[in-house]
Amino acid sequence: CNLPIGLGEPWFDSIEGVISNALFSIGGIKGIEFGAGFKFADLVGSTANDAFTYKDGKVVTKTNNSGGVNGGITNGMPLVLRTVVKPTPSIFKTQNTINLETMENDTLTLTGRHDPAIFHRARIVVDSMIALALLDLCIQKYGEDWCL
């Protein structure tokens, strides 16, 4: 379902800022993009613009390049964002390091059980953090009784 129109604000608590703040608190998250994100660098304004239109009794945009956000505020279109998760360094490959006792260059080879595919769990954590950030924005806009 689409978010209600008007979550966020144009200054310090933009929806992108609130969600990014929550997501960057997750270890391993190294990038976030909303809508077309970094692809905007290859677009001109007329192509990047999400033109408004009236459809089925609602104001909508013909495209969703902005990922459901205009000026830090939800516009009623689907919220679209992507994150990048740094691969875990805990792999069974000898890696260079420093021995902190001798302050000399050394190597490290892991033993035991480690999960090199953190993205399986990261997806659940990312989705949950987005939900918490959105709930917080809804409570700010509608009050605490809104979520009961």
CSV table of N, CA and C in Angstrom, one decimal:
chain,number,residue,atom,x,y,z
A,1,CYS,N,0.8,-1.2,0.0
A,1,CYS,CA,0.0,0.0,0.0
A,1,CYS,C,0.9,1.2,0.0
A,2,ASN,N,0.4,2.3,-0.5
A,2,ASN,CA,1.1,3.6,-0.6
A,2,ASN,C,1.0,4.3,0.8
A,3,LEU,N,2.0,5.1,1.0
A,3,LEU,CA,2.0,5.8,2.3
A,3,LEU,C,1.1,7.0,2.2
A,4,PRO,N,0.6,7.5,3.3
A,4,PRO,CA,-0.2,8.7,3.3
A,4,PRO,C,0.6,9.9,2.8
A,5,ILE,N,-0.1,10.8,2.1
A,5,ILE,CA,0.5,12.0,1.6
A,5,ILE,C,0.9,12.9,2.9
A,6,GLY,N,2.1,13.4,2.9
A,6,GLY,CA,2.5,14.4,3.9
A,6,GLY,C,3.3,13.9,5.0
A,7,LEU,N,3.9,12.7,5.0
A,7,LEU,CA,4.8,12.3,6.0
A,7,LEU,C,6.2,12.9,5.7
A,8,GLY,N,6.8,13.4,6.8
A,8,GLY,CA,8.1,14.1,6.7
A,8,GLY,C,8.0,15.6,6.6
A,9,GLU,N,9.1,16.2,6.4
A,9,GLU,CA,9.1,17.7,6.3
A,9,GLU,C,10.2,18.1,5.4
A,10,PRO,N,10.2,19.3,4.9
A,10,PRO,CA,11.3,19.7,4.0
A,10,PRO,C,12.6,20.0,4.6
A,11,TRP,N,12.7,20.1,5.9
A,11,TRP,CA,14.0,20.5,6.5
A,11,TRP,C,14.7,19.4,7.1
A,12,PHE,N,14.7,19.3,8.4
A,12,PHE,CA,15.6,18.4,9.2
A,12,PHE,C,15.0,17.0,9.2
A,13,ASP,N,13.7,16.8,9.2
A,13,ASP,CA,13.1,15.5,9.3
A,13,ASP,C,12.4,15.1,8.0
A,14,SER,N,13.2,15.3,6.9
A,14,SER,CA,12.6,14.8,5.6
A,14,SER,C,12.5,13.3,5.7
A,15,ILE,N,11.6,12.7,4.9
A,15,ILE,CA,11.4,11.2,5.0
A,15,ILE,C,12.7,10.5,4.6
A,16,GLU,N,13.4,11.1,3.7
A,16,GLU,CA,14.7,10.4,3.3
A,16,GLU,C,15.7,10.5,4.4
A,17,GLY,N,15.7,11.6,5.1
A,17,GLY,CA,16.6,11.8,6.3
A,17,GLY,C,16.3,10.9,7.4
A,18,VAL,N,15.0,10.8,7.8
A,18,VAL,CA,14.6,9.9,8.9
A,18,VAL,C,14.9,8.5,8.6
A,19,ILE,N,14.6,8.0,7.4
A,19,ILE,CA,14.8,6.6,7.0
A,19,ILE,C,16.3,6.4,6.9
A,20,SER,N,17.1,7.3,6.3
A,20,SER,CA,18.5,7.1,6.2
A,20,SER,C,19.2,7.0,7.5
A,21,ASN,N,18.7,7.9,8.4
A,21,ASN,CA,19.3,7.9,9.8
A,21,ASN,C,19.1,6.5,10.4
A,22,ALA,N,17.9,6.0,10.3
A,22,ALA,CA,17.6,4.6,10.8
A,22,ALA,C,18.4,3.6,10.1
A,23,LEU,N,18.5,3.6,8.8
A,23,LEU,CA,19.2,2.6,8.1
A,23,LEU,C,20.7,2.6,8.3
A,24,PHE,N,21.3,3.8,8.4
A,24,PHE,CA,22.7,3.9,8.6
A,24,PHE,C,23.1,3.5,10.0
A,25,SER,N,22.2,3.3,10.9
A,25,SER,CA,22.5,2.7,12.2
A,25,SER,C,22.7,1.2,12.2
A,26,ILE,N,22.4,0.6,11.0
A,26,ILE,CA,22.6,-0.8,10.9
A,26,ILE,C,24.0,-1.0,10.4
A,27,GLY,N,24.8,-1.8,11.1
A,27,GLY,CA,26.2,-2.1,10.6
A,27,GLY,C,26.2,-2.7,9.2
A,28,GLY,N,27.0,-2.2,8.4
A,28,GLY,CA,27.2,-2.8,7.0
A,28,GLY,C,26.4,-2.0,6.0
A,29,ILE,N,25.5,-1.2,6.3
A,29,ILE,CA,24.8,-0.4,5.3
A,29,ILE,C,25.7,0.7,4.9
A,30,LYS,N,26.0,0.8,3.6
A,30,LYS,CA,27.0,1.8,3.1
A,30,LYS,C,26.4,2.7,2.1
A,31,GLY,N,25.1,2.5,1.7
A,31,GLY,CA,24.5,3.4,0.7
A,31,GLY,C,23.0,3.2,0.7
A,32,ILE,N,22.4,4.3,0.4
A,32,ILE,CA,20.9,4.3,0.2
A,32,ILE,C,20.6,5.3,-0.9
A,33,GLU,N,19.6,4.8,-1.8
A,33,GLU,CA,19.1,5.7,-2.8
A,33,GLU,C,17.6,5.6,-2.8
A,34,PHE,N,17.0,6.8,-3.1
A,34,PHE,CA,15.5,6.8,-3.2
A,34,PHE,C,15.1,7.1,-4.7
A,35,GLY,N,14.1,6.3,-5.1
A,35,GLY,CA,13.7,6.4,-6.5
A,35,GLY,C,14.8,6.1,-7.5
A,36,ALA,N,15.0,7.0,-8.5
A,36,ALA,CA,16.1,6.7,-9.4
A,36,ALA,C,17.4,6.9,-8.8
A,37,GLY,N,17.5,7.5,-7.7
A,37,GLY,CA,18.8,7.6,-7.0
A,37,GLY,C,19.9,8.2,-7.8
A,38,PHE,N,21.0,7.5,-7.9
A,38,PHE,CA,22.2,7.9,-8.6
A,38,PHE,C,22.0,8.0,-10.1
A,39,LYS,N,21.0,7.4,-10.6
A,39,LYS,CA,20.7,7.5,-12.0
A,39,LYS,C,20.2,8.9,-12.4
A,40,PHE,N,19.8,9.7,-11.4
A,40,PHE,CA,19.5,11.1,-11.7
A,40,PHE,C,20.6,11.8,-12.3
A,41,ALA,N,21.9,11.4,-12.0
A,41,ALA,CA,23.0,12.1,-12.6
A,41,ALA,C,23.1,12.0,-14.1
A,42,ASP,N,22.4,11.0,-14.7
A,42,ASP,CA,22.4,10.9,-16.2
A,42,ASP,C,21.1,11.4,-16.8
A,43,LEU,N,20.2,12.0,-16.0
A,43,LEU,CA,19.0,12.5,-16.5
A,43,LEU,C,19.0,14.1,-16.6
A,44,VAL,N,18.2,14.6,-17.5
A,44,VAL,CA,17.9,16.0,-17.5
A,44,VAL,C,16.6,16.3,-16.7
A,45,GLY,N,16.4,17.5,-16.3
A,45,GLY,CA,15.2,17.8,-15.5
A,45,GLY,C,13.9,17.4,-16.1
A,46,SER,N,13.7,17.6,-17.4
A,46,SER,CA,12.4,17.2,-18.0
A,46,SER,C,12.2,15.7,-18.0
A,47,THR,N,13.3,14.9,-18.0
A,47,THR,CA,13.2,13.5,-18.0
A,47,THR,C,13.0,13.0,-16.5
A,48,ALA,N,13.7,13.6,-15.6
A,48,ALA,CA,13.7,13.2,-14.2
A,48,ALA,C,12.4,13.6,-13.5
A,49,ASN,N,11.7,14.6,-14.0
A,49,ASN,CA,10.5,15.2,-13.4
A,49,ASN,C,9.4,14.1,-13.4
A,50,ASP,N,8.7,14.0,-12.2
A,50,ASP,CA,7.5,13.2,-12.1
A,50,ASP,C,6.3,14.0,-12.4
A,51,ALA,N,5.8,14.0,-13.6
A,51,ALA,CA,4.7,14.9,-13.9
A,51,ALA,C,3.4,14.4,-13.2
A,52,PHE,N,2.6,15.3,-12.7
A,52,PHE,CA,1.4,15.0,-12.0
A,52,PHE,C,0.3,14.8,-13.0
A,53,THR,N,-0.6,13.9,-12.6
A,53,THR,CA,-1.8,13.6,-13.5
A,53,THR,C,-3.0,13.2,-12.5
A,54,TYR,N,-4.2,13.3,-13.0
A,54,TYR,CA,-5.3,12.9,-12.3
A,54,TYR,C,-5.8,11.6,-12.8
A,55,LYS,N,-5.9,10.5,-11.9
A,55,LYS,CA,-6.3,9.2,-12.4
A,55,LYS,C,-7.1,8.5,-11.3
A,56,ASP,N,-8.2,8.0,-11.7
A,56,ASP,CA,-9.1,7.2,-10.8
A,56,ASP,C,-9.4,8.0,-9.5
A,57,GLY,N,-9.7,9.3,-9.7
A,57,GLY,CA,-10.1,10.2,-8.6
A,57,GLY,C,-8.9,10.6,-7.7
A,58,LYS,N,-7.7,10.4,-8.1
A,58,LYS,CA,-6.5,10.7,-7.3
A,58,LYS,C,-5.5,11.5,-8.1
A,59,VAL,N,-4.8,12.3,-7.4
A,59,VAL,CA,-3.6,13.0,-8.0
A,59,VAL,C,-2.4,12.0,-7.8
A,60,VAL,N,-1.8,11.6,-9.0
A,60,VAL,CA,-0.7,10.7,-9.0
A,60,VAL,C,0.4,11.3,-9.9
A,61,THR,N,1.5,10.6,-9.9
A,61,THR,CA,2.6,11.0,-10.9
A,61,THR,C,2.7,9.9,-12.0
A,62,LYS,N,3.0,10.4,-13.2
A,62,LYS,CA,3.1,9.5,-14.3
A,62,LYS,C,4.2,8.5,-14.2
A,63,THR,N,5.3,9.0,-13.6
A,63,THR,CA,6.5,8.1,-13.2
A,63,THR,C,6.7,8.2,-11.7
A,64,ASN,N,7.6,7.5,-11.2
A,64,ASN,CA,8.0,7.6,-9.8
A,64,ASN,C,9.5,7.7,-9.6
A,65,ASN,N,10.1,8.5,-10.4
A,65,ASN,CA,11.5,8.7,-10.3
A,65,ASN,C,12.0,9.1,-8.9
A,66,SER,N,11.2,9.9,-8.3
A,66,SER,CA,11.5,10.4,-6.9
A,66,SER,C,11.2,9.4,-5.8
A,67,GLY,N,10.7,8.3,-6.2
A,67,GLY,CA,10.5,7.2,-5.2
A,67,GLY,C,9.4,7.6,-4.2
A,68,GLY,N,8.4,8.3,-4.6
A,68,GLY,CA,7.3,8.6,-3.7
A,68,GLY,C,7.5,9.8,-2.8
A,69,VAL,N,8.5,10.6,-3.1
A,69,VAL,CA,8.9,11.7,-2.2
A,69,VAL,C,9.1,13.0,-3.0
A,70,ASN,N,8.5,14.1,-2.6
A,70,ASN,CA,8.8,15.4,-3.1
A,70,ASN,C,9.1,16.3,-2.0
A,71,GLY,N,10.3,16.9,-2.1
A,71,GLY,CA,10.7,17.9,-1.1
A,71,GLY,C,10.8,17.4,0.3
A,72,GLY,N,11.1,16.1,0.5
A,72,GLY,CA,11.3,15.5,1.8
A,72,GLY,C,9.9,15.0,2.4
A,73,ILE,N,8.9,15.1,1.6
A,73,ILE,CA,7.5,14.7,2.1
A,73,ILE,C,6.9,13.6,1.1
A,74,THR,N,6.3,12.6,1.7
A,74,THR,CA,5.6,11.6,0.9
A,74,THR,C,4.5,12.2,0.0
A,75,ASN,N,4.4,11.7,-1.3
A,75,ASN,CA,3.4,12.3,-2.2
A,75,ASN,C,2.3,11.3,-2.5
A,76,GLY,N,2.3,10.2,-1.8
A,76,GLY,CA,1.2,9.2,-2.1
A,76,GLY,C,1.5,8.1,-3.0
A,77,MET,N,2.6,8.3,-3.7
A,77,MET,CA,3.1,7.2,-4.6
A,77,MET,C,3.9,6.2,-3.8
A,78,PRO,N,4.2,5.0,-4.3
A,78,PRO,CA,4.9,4.0,-3.6
A,78,PRO,C,6.3,4.5,-3.2
A,79,LEU,N,6.7,4.3,-2.0
A,79,LEU,CA,8.1,4.6,-1.5
A,79,LEU,C,9.0,3.6,-2.1
A,80,VAL,N,10.0,4.1,-2.8
A,80,VAL,CA,11.0,3.2,-3.5
A,80,VAL,C,12.4,3.6,-3.0
A,81,LEU,N,13.1,2.6,-2.4
A,81,LEU,CA,14.5,2.9,-2.0
A,81,LEU,C,15.3,1.6,-2.1
A,82,ARG,N,16.6,1.8,-2.2
A,82,ARG,CA,17.5,0.6,-2.3
A,82,ARG,C,18.6,0.9,-1.3
A,83,THR,N,19.2,-0.1,-0.7
A,83,THR,CA,20.3,0.0,0.1
A,83,THR,C,21.5,-0.9,-0.4
A,84,VAL,N,22.7,-0.6,0.0
A,84,VAL,CA,23.8,-1.4,-0.3
A,84,VAL,C,24.4,-1.8,1.0
A,85,VAL,N,24.7,-3.1,1.1
A,85,VAL,CA,25.2,-3.8,2.3
A,85,VAL,C,26.7,-4.2,2.0
A,86,LYS,N,27.6,-3.8,2.8
A,86,LYS,CA,29.0,-4.2,2.6
A,86,LYS,C,29.1,-5.7,2.9
A,87,PRO,N,29.8,-6.4,2.0
A,87,PRO,CA,30.0,-7.8,2.3
A,87,PRO,C,30.8,-8.0,3.6
A,88,THR,N,30.4,-9.1,4.3
A,88,THR,CA,31.1,-9.4,5.6
A,88,THR,C,32.6,-9.7,5.3
A,89,PRO,N,33.5,-9.2,6.1
A,89,PRO,CA,34.9,-9.5,6.0
A,89,PRO,C,35.3,-10.8,6.6
A,90,SER,N,34.3,-11.5,7.3
A,90,SER,CA,34.6,-12.7,8.0
A,90,SER,C,34.4,-13.9,7.0
A,91,ILE,N,35.5,-14.1,6.2
A,91,ILE,CA,35.5,-15.1,5.2
A,91,ILE,C,36.7,-16.1,5.4
A,92,PHE,N,36.6,-17.2,4.9
A,92,PHE,CA,37.7,-18.2,5.0
A,92,PHE,C,38.8,-18.0,4.0
A,93,LYS,N,39.3,-16.8,4.0
A,93,LYS,CA,40.4,-16.5,3.1
A,93,LYS,C,41.5,-15.7,3.9
A,94,THR,N,42.7,-16.1,3.8
A,94,THR,CA,43.7,-15.4,4.6
A,94,THR,C,43.8,-14.0,4.2
A,95,GLN,N,43.8,-13.1,5.2
A,95,GLN,CA,43.7,-11.7,5.0
A,95,GLN,C,44.8,-11.0,5.8
A,96,ASN,N,45.3,-9.8,5.2
A,96,ASN,CA,46.3,-9.0,5.9
A,96,ASN,C,45.6,-8.3,7.1
A,97,THR,N,46.4,-8.2,8.2
A,97,THR,CA,46.0,-7.4,9.4
A,97,THR,C,47.2,-6.9,10.1
A,98,ILE,N,47.0,-6.5,11.3
A,98,ILE,CA,48.1,-6.0,12.2
A,98,ILE,C,48.0,-6.7,13.5
A,99,ASN,N,49.1,-7.2,14.0
A,99,ASN,CA,49.2,-7.8,15.3
A,99,ASN,C,49.3,-6.7,16.3
A,100,LEU,N,48.3,-6.4,17.1
A,100,LEU,CA,48.2,-5.3,18.0
A,100,LEU,C,49.2,-5.4,19.2
A,101,GLU,N,49.6,-6.6,19.5
A,101,GLU,CA,50.6,-6.8,20.6
A,101,GLU,C,52.0,-6.4,20.1
A,102,THR,N,52.3,-6.8,18.9
A,102,THR,CA,53.7,-6.5,18.4
A,102,THR,C,53.7,-5.3,17.5
A,103,MET,N,52.6,-4.8,17.1
A,103,MET,CA,52.4,-3.7,16.1
A,103,MET,C,53.2,-4.1,14.8
A,104,GLU,N,53.1,-5.3,14.4
A,104,GLU,CA,53.7,-5.7,13.1
A,104,GLU,C,52.6,-6.2,12.2
A,105,ASN,N,52.9,-6.2,10.9
A,105,ASN,CA,52.0,-6.7,9.9
A,105,ASN,C,51.9,-8.2,10.1
A,106,ASP,N,50.7,-8.7,9.9
A,106,ASP,CA,50.4,-10.2,10.2
A,106,ASP,C,49.3,-10.6,9.2
A,107,THR,N,49.0,-11.9,9.3
A,107,THR,CA,47.8,-12.4,8.5
A,107,THR,C,46.8,-13.0,9.5
A,108,LEU,N,45.6,-13.1,9.0
A,108,LEU,CA,44.5,-13.7,9.8
A,108,LEU,C,43.8,-14.7,9.0
A,109,THR,N,43.6,-15.9,9.5
A,109,THR,CA,42.8,-17.0,8.8
A,109,THR,C,41.7,-17.4,9.8
A,110,LEU,N,40.5,-17.2,9.4
A,110,LEU,CA,39.4,-17.5,10.3
A,110,LEU,C,39.2,-19.0,10.4
A,111,THR,N,38.7,-19.4,11.6
A,111,THR,CA,38.3,-20.8,11.8
A,111,THR,C,37.0,-20.8,12.5
A,112,GLY,N,36.3,-21.9,12.4
A,112,GLY,CA,34.9,-21.9,13.0
A,112,GLY,C,33.8,-21.6,12.1
A,113,ARG,N,32.6,-21.4,12.6
A,113,ARG,CA,31.5,-21.1,11.7
A,113,ARG,C,31.2,-19.6,11.6
A,114,HIS,N,31.1,-19.2,10.4
A,114,HIS,CA,30.8,-17.8,10.1
A,114,HIS,C,29.8,-17.7,8.9
A,115,ASP,N,29.0,-16.7,8.9
A,115,ASP,CA,28.0,-16.5,7.8
A,115,ASP,C,28.4,-15.5,6.8
A,116,PRO,N,29.0,-15.9,5.7
A,116,PRO,CA,29.4,-14.9,4.7
A,116,PRO,C,28.3,-14.3,3.9
A,117,ALA,N,27.0,-14.7,4.1
A,117,ALA,CA,25.9,-14.2,3.4
A,117,ALA,C,25.0,-13.4,4.3
A,118,ILE,N,25.5,-12.3,4.8
A,118,ILE,CA,24.7,-11.5,5.8
A,118,ILE,C,23.4,-10.9,5.1
A,119,PHE,N,23.4,-10.7,3.8
A,119,PHE,CA,22.3,-10.0,3.2
A,119,PHE,C,20.9,-10.7,3.4
A,120,HIS,N,21.0,-12.0,3.7
A,120,HIS,CA,19.7,-12.7,4.0
A,120,HIS,C,19.0,-12.1,5.3
A,121,ARG,N,19.9,-11.9,6.3
A,121,ARG,CA,19.3,-11.3,7.5
A,121,ARG,C,19.2,-9.8,7.4
A,122,ALA,N,20.1,-9.2,6.6
A,122,ALA,CA,20.1,-7.7,6.5
A,122,ALA,C,18.7,-7.3,5.9
A,123,ARG,N,18.1,-8.0,5.0
A,123,ARG,CA,16.9,-7.6,4.4
A,123,ARG,C,15.8,-7.5,5.4
A,124,ILE,N,15.7,-8.4,6.4
A,124,ILE,CA,14.7,-8.3,7.4
A,124,ILE,C,14.9,-7.2,8.3
A,125,VAL,N,16.2,-6.9,8.7
A,125,VAL,CA,16.5,-5.8,9.6
A,125,VAL,C,16.2,-4.5,8.8
A,126,VAL,N,16.6,-4.4,7.6
A,126,VAL,CA,16.3,-3.1,6.8
A,126,VAL,C,14.8,-2.9,6.7
A,127,ASP,N,14.0,-3.9,6.4
A,127,ASP,CA,12.6,-3.7,6.3
A,127,ASP,C,12.0,-3.3,7.7
A,128,SER,N,12.5,-3.9,8.8
A,128,SER,CA,12.0,-3.5,10.1
A,128,SER,C,12.4,-2.1,10.5
A,129,MET,N,13.6,-1.7,10.2
A,129,MET,CA,14.0,-0.3,10.5
A,129,MET,C,13.2,0.7,9.7
A,130,ILE,N,12.9,0.4,8.4
A,130,ILE,CA,12.1,1.3,7.6
A,130,ILE,C,10.7,1.4,8.3
A,131,ALA,N,10.1,0.3,8.7
A,131,ALA,CA,8.8,0.2,9.3
A,131,ALA,C,8.8,1.1,10.6
A,132,LEU,N,9.8,1.0,11.4
A,132,LEU,CA,9.9,1.8,12.6
A,132,LEU,C,10.0,3.3,12.3
A,133,ALA,N,10.8,3.6,11.3
A,133,ALA,CA,11.0,5.0,10.9
A,133,ALA,C,9.6,5.6,10.4
A,134,LEU,N,8.9,4.8,9.6
A,134,LEU,CA,7.7,5.3,9.1
A,134,LEU,C,6.6,5.4,10.2
A,135,LEU,N,6.6,4.4,11.1
A,135,LEU,CA,5.7,4.5,12.2
A,135,LEU,C,5.9,5.8,13.1
A,136,ASP,N,7.2,6.1,13.3
A,136,ASP,CA,7.6,7.3,14.0
A,136,ASP,C,7.1,8.5,13.3
A,137,LEU,N,7.2,8.6,12.0
A,137,LEU,CA,6.7,9.7,11.2
A,137,LEU,C,5.2,9.8,11.3
A,138,CYS,N,4.5,8.7,11.2
A,138,CYS,CA,3.1,8.6,11.3
A,138,CYS,C,2.6,9.2,12.7
A,139,ILE,N,3.3,8.7,13.7
A,139,ILE,CA,2.9,9.2,15.1
A,139,ILE,C,3.1,10.7,15.2
A,140,GLN,N,4.2,11.2,14.6
A,140,GLN,CA,4.5,12.7,14.7
A,140,GLN,C,3.4,13.4,14.0
A,141,LYS,N,2.9,12.9,12.8
A,141,LYS,CA,1.9,13.6,12.1
A,141,LYS,C,0.5,13.4,12.6
A,142,TYR,N,0.1,12.2,13.1
A,142,TYR,CA,-1.2,11.9,13.5
A,142,TYR,C,-1.4,11.8,15.0
A,143,GLY,N,-0.4,11.7,15.7
A,143,GLY,CA,-0.5,11.5,17.2
A,143,GLY,C,-0.4,10.0,17.5
A,144,GLU,N,-0.2,9.8,18.8
A,144,GLU,CA,0.0,8.4,19.3
A,144,GLU,C,-1.3,7.5,19.1
A,145,ASP,N,-2.5,8.1,19.1
A,145,ASP,CA,-3.7,7.3,19.0
A,145,ASP,C,-3.9,6.8,17.6
A,146,TRP,N,-3.2,7.3,16.6
A,146,TRP,CA,-3.4,6.9,15.3
A,146,TRP,C,-3.0,5.4,15.1
A,147,CYS,N,-2.1,4.9,15.8
A,147,CYS,CA,-1.6,3.5,15.6
A,147,CYS,C,-2.4,2.5,16.4
A,148,LEU,N,-3.3,2.8,17.2
A,148,LEU,CA,-4.1,1.9,18.0
A,148,LEU,C,-5.2,1.2,17.2
